[in-house]
Short mmCIF file of C-alpha atoms and ligand atoms in Angstrom, two decimals:
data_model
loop_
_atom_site.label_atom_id
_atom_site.label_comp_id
_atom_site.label_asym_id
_atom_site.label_seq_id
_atom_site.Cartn_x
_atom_site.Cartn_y
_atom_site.Cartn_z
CA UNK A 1 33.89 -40.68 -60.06
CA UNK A 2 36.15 -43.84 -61.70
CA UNK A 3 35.44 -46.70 -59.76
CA UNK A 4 38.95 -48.90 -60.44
CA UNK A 5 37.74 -51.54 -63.39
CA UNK A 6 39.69 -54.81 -61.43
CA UNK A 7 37.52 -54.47 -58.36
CA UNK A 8 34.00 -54.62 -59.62
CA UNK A 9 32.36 -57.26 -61.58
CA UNK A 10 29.00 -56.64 -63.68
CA UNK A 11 26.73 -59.16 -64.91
CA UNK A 12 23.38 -58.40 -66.64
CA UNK A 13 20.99 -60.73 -68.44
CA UNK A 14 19.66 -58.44 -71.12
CA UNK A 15 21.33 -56.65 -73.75
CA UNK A 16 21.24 -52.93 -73.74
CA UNK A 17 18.81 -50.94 -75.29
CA UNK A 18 19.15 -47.15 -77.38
CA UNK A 19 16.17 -46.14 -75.56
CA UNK A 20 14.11 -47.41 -72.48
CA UNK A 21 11.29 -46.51 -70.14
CA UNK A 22 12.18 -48.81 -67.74
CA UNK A 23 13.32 -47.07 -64.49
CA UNK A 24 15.79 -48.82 -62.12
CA UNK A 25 15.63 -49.63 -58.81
CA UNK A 26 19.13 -50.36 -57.23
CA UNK A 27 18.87 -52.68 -54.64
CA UNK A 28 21.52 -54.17 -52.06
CA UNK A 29 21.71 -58.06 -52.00
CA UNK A 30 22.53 -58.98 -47.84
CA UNK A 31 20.32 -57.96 -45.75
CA UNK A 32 17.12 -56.94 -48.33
CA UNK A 33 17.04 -60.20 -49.98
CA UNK A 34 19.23 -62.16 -47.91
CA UNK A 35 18.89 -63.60 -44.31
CA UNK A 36 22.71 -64.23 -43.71
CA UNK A 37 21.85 -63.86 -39.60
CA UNK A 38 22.54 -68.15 -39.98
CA UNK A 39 25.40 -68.01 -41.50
CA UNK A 40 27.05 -65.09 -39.18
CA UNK A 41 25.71 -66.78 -36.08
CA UNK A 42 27.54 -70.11 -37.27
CA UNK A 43 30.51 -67.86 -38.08
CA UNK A 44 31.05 -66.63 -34.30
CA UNK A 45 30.43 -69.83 -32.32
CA UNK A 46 32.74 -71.83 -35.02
CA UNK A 47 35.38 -68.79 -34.34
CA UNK A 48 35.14 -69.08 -30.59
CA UNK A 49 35.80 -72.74 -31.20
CA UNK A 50 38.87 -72.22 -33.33
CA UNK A 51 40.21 -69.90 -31.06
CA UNK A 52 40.07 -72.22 -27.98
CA UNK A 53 41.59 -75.05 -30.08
CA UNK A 54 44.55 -72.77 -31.08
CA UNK A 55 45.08 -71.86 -27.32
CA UNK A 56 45.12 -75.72 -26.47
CA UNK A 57 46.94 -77.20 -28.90
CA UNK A 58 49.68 -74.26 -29.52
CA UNK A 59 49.48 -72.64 -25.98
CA UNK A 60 48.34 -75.19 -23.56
CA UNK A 61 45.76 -72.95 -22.21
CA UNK A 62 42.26 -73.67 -21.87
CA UNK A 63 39.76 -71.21 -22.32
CA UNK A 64 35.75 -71.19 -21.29
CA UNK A 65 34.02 -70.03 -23.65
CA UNK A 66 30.66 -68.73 -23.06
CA UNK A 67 28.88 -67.82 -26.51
CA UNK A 68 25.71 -65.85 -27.07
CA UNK A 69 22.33 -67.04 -27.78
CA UNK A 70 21.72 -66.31 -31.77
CA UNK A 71 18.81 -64.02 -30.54
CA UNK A 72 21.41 -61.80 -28.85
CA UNK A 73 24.00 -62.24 -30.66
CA UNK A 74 21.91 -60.89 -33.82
CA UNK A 75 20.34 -58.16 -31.65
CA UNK A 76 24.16 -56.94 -30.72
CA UNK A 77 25.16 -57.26 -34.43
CA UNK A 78 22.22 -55.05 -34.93
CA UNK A 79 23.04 -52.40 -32.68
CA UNK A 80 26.90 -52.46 -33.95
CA UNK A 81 28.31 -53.40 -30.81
CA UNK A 82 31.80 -53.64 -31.92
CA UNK A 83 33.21 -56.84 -32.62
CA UNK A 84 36.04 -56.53 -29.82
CA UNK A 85 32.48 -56.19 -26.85
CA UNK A 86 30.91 -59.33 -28.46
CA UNK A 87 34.72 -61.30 -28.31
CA UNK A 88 35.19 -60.32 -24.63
CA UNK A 89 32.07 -61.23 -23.32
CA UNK A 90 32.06 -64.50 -25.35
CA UNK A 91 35.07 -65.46 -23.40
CA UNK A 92 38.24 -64.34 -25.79
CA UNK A 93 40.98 -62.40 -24.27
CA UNK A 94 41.68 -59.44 -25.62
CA UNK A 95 45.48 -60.66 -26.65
CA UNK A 96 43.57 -63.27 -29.07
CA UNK A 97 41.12 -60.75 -30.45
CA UNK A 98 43.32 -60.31 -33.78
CA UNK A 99 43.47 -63.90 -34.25
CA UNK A 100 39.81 -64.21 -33.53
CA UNK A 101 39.01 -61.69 -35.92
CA UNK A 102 41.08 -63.64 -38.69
CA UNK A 103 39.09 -66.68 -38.04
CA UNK A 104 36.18 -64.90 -38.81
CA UNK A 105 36.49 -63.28 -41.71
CA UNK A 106 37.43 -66.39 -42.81
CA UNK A 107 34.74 -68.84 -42.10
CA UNK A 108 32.26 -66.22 -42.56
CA UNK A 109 32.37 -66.57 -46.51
CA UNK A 110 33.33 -69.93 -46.51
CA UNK A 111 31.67 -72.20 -49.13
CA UNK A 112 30.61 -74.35 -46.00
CA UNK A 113 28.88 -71.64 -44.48
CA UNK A 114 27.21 -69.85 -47.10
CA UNK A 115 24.56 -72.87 -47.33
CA UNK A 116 22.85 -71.46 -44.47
CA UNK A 117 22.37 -67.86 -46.36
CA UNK A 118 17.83 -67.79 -46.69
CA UNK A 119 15.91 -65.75 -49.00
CA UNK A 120 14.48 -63.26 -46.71
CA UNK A 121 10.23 -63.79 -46.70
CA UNK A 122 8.85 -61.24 -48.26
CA UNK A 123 11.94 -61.17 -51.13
CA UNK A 124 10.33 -62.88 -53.89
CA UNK A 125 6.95 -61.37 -53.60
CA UNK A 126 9.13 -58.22 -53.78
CA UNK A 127 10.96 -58.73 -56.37
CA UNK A 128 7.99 -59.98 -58.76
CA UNK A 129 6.29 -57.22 -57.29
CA UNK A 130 8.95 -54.55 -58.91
CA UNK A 131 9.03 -57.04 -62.16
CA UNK A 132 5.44 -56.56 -62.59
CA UNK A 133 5.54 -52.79 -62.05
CA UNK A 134 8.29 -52.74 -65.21
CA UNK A 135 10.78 -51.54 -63.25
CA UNK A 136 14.33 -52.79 -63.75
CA UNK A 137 16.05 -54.48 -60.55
CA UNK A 138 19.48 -53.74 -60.51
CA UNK A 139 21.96 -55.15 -57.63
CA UNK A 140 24.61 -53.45 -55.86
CA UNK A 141 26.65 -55.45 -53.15
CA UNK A 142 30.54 -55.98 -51.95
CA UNK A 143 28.70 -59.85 -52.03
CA UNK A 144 30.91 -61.20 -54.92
CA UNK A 145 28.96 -61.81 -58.36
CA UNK A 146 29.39 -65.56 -58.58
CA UNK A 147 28.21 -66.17 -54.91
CA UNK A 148 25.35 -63.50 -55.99
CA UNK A 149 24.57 -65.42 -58.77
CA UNK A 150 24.80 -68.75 -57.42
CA UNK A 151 22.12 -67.98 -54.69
CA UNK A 152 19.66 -66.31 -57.18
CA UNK A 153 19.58 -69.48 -59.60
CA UNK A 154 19.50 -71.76 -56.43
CA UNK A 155 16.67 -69.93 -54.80
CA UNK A 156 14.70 -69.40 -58.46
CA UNK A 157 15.38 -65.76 -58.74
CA UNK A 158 17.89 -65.33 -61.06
CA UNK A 159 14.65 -64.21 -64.04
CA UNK A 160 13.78 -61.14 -61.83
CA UNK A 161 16.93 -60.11 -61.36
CA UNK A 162 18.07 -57.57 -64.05
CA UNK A 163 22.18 -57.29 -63.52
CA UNK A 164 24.52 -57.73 -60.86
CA UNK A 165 27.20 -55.46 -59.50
CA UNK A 166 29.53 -57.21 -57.19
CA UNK A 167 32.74 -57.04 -55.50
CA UNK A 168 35.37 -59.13 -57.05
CA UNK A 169 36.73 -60.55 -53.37
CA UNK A 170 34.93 -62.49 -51.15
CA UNK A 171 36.25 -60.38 -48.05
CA UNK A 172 34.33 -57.03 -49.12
CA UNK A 173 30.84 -57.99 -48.16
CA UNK A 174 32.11 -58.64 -44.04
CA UNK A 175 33.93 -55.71 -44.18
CA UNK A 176 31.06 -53.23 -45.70
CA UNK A 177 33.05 -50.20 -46.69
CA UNK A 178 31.30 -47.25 -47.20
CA UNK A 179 33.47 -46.13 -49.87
CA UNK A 180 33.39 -48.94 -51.54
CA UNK A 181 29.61 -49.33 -51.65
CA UNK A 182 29.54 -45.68 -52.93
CA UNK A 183 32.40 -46.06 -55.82
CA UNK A 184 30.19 -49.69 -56.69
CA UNK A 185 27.04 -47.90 -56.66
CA UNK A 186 28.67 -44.81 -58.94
CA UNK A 187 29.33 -47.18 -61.83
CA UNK A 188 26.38 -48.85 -61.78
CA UNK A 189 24.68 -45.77 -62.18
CA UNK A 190 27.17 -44.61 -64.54
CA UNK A 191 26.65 -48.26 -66.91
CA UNK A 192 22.57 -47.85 -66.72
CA UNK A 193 22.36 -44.64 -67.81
CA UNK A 194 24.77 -44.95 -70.68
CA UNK A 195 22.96 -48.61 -71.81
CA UNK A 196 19.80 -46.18 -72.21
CA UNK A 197 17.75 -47.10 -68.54
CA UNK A 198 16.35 -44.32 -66.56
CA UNK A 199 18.12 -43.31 -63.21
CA UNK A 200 17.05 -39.95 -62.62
CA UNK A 201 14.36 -40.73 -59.84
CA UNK A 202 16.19 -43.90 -58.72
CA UNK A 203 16.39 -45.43 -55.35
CA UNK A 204 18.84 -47.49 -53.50
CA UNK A 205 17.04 -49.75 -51.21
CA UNK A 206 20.01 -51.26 -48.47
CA UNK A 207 19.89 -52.24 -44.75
CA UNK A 208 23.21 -50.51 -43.44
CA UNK A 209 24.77 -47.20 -43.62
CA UNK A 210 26.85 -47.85 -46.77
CA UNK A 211 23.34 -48.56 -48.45
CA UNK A 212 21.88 -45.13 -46.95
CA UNK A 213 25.01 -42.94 -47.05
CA UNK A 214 26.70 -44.26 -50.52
CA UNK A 215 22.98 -43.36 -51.94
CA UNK A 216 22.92 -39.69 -50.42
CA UNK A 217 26.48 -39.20 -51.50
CA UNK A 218 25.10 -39.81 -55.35
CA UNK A 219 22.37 -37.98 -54.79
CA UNK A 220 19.39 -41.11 -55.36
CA UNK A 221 16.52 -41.43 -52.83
CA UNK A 222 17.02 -44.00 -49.89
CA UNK A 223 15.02 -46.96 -48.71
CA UNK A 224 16.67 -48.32 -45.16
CA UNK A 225 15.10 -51.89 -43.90
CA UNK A 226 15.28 -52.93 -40.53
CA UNK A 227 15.17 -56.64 -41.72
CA UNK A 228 18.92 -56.92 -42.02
CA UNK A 229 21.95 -56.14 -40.35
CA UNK A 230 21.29 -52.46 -38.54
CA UNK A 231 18.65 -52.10 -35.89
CA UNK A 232 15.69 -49.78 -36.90
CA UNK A 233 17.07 -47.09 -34.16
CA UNK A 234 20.55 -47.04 -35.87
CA UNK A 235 19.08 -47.11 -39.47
CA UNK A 236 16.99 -43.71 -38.45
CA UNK A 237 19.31 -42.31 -37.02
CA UNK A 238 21.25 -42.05 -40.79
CA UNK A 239 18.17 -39.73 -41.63
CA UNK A 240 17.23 -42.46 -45.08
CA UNK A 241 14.71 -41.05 -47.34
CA UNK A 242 11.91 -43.71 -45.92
CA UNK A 243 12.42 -46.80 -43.28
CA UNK A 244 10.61 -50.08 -43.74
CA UNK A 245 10.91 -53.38 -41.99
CA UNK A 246 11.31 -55.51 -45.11
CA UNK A 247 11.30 -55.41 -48.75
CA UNK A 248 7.93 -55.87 -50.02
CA UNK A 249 7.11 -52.60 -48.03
CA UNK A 250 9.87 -50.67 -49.59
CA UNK A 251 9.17 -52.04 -53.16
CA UNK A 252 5.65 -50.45 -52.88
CA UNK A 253 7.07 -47.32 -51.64
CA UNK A 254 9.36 -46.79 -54.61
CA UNK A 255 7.08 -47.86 -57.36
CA UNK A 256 4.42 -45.87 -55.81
CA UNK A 257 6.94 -42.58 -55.81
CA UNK A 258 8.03 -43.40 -59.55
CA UNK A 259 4.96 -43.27 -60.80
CA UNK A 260 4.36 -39.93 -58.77
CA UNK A 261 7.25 -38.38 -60.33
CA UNK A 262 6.95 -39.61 -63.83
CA UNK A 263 3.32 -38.65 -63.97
MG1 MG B 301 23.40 -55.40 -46.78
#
């Protein structure tokens, strides 16, 4: 499978060797490493606002609002109540759903918004973790690579990160398109092998059913964490190849298997 060259953008901070022992891990960026529950949360109550400003100002109509607690809120994301439940009970009438919707997906990867994106706790360990084990971290995410890259220098990750695979629009990551995921994850697996890395016994550690579902489609191993965006109940229900509640947990798993399987 051809994944179309304009849509995808790779980034990698080591050239490529003939030859290498190094086996990679391919690992999805929201949700793993990422606490975007913040920024999502601010997201909603700043698109309820927007949407009772439009129905003053344009409409003369005033609507209550009655937003979510973040706990719920998160807990609803979680469970995938759809997006039209969470508007209705927040106080939007169905006629101003569309709009709604177009407010969010644009605040929700808004520059001002993306500030309150956290490095999930156990990430770094995690990722040092893998580093130390000489495995080579790989991302895959519909994040796009200069946001991607942006946080990982911010945070002081950027050196155990090996190369990024990213969507080249910001709208992708919201959206989280199965297909997408699975045509992104394709060519990195494609690039790796043919710059000489290992990918035979490779895992794709995500926290939503493009993560799980892209990875059985290619045929890797799955690792499905309940720290992100899916509820553990949803996650097992996509049948991964193991379920852990947060990265460090998962990064044990796969070096532990890797070794298994190379010895
Ligand atoms: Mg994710």
């Amino acid at each position: 499978m051809q994944a179309p060259e304009s849509f995808f953008q790779a980034t990698s901070s080591k050239t490529s060797p003939q030859q290498s022992s190094e086996h990679v891990v391919f690992c999805d960026f929201d949700g793993p490493i990422v606490d975007v529950s913040e920024r999502y949360y601010r997201a909603y109550r700043k698109g309820l606002l927007a949407i009772a400003d439009i129905c003053w100002q344009q409409h003369s109509v005033a609507l209550t609002m009655k937003p979510l607690p973040k706990s719920l809120f998160w807990q609803q994301k979680q469970s995938r109540v759809a997006d039209i439940e969470l508007a209705l009970c927040s106080g939007i009438p169905a006629k101003w759903f569309e709009l709604y919707m177009q407010q969010i997906e644009a605040l929700v990867n808004h520059d001002s918004l993306l500030r309150w994106d956290n490095v999930q706790p156990s990430a770094e360990a995690a990722l040092s973790y893998l580093k130390q084990a000489n495995m080579r971290l790989v991302l895959v995410t519909l994040r796009h690579s200069r946001q991607v890259n942006v946080f990982l220098r911010a945070k002081g990750l950027a050196h155990l990160v090996d190369a990024v695979y990213g969507a080249s629009t910001v709208e992708a990551a919201h959206r989280n398109r199965v297909e997408l995921k699975r045509e992104l994850l394709m060519t990195a697996v494609v690039e790796q092998q043919a710059q000489g890395y290992c990918t035979s016994q490779s895992w794709m550690v995500g926290d939503t059913e493009a993560d799980v579902l892209a990875a059985k489609e290619i045929g890797l191993c799955s690792v499905a964490l309940s720290c992100g965006v899916r509820s553990e109940a949803y996650l097992r229900s996509l049948k991964p190849t193991k379920l852990c509640s947060e990265l460090f947990t998962a990064a044990q798993a796969v070096v532990e298997k890797t070794a298994l399987q190379a010895a």
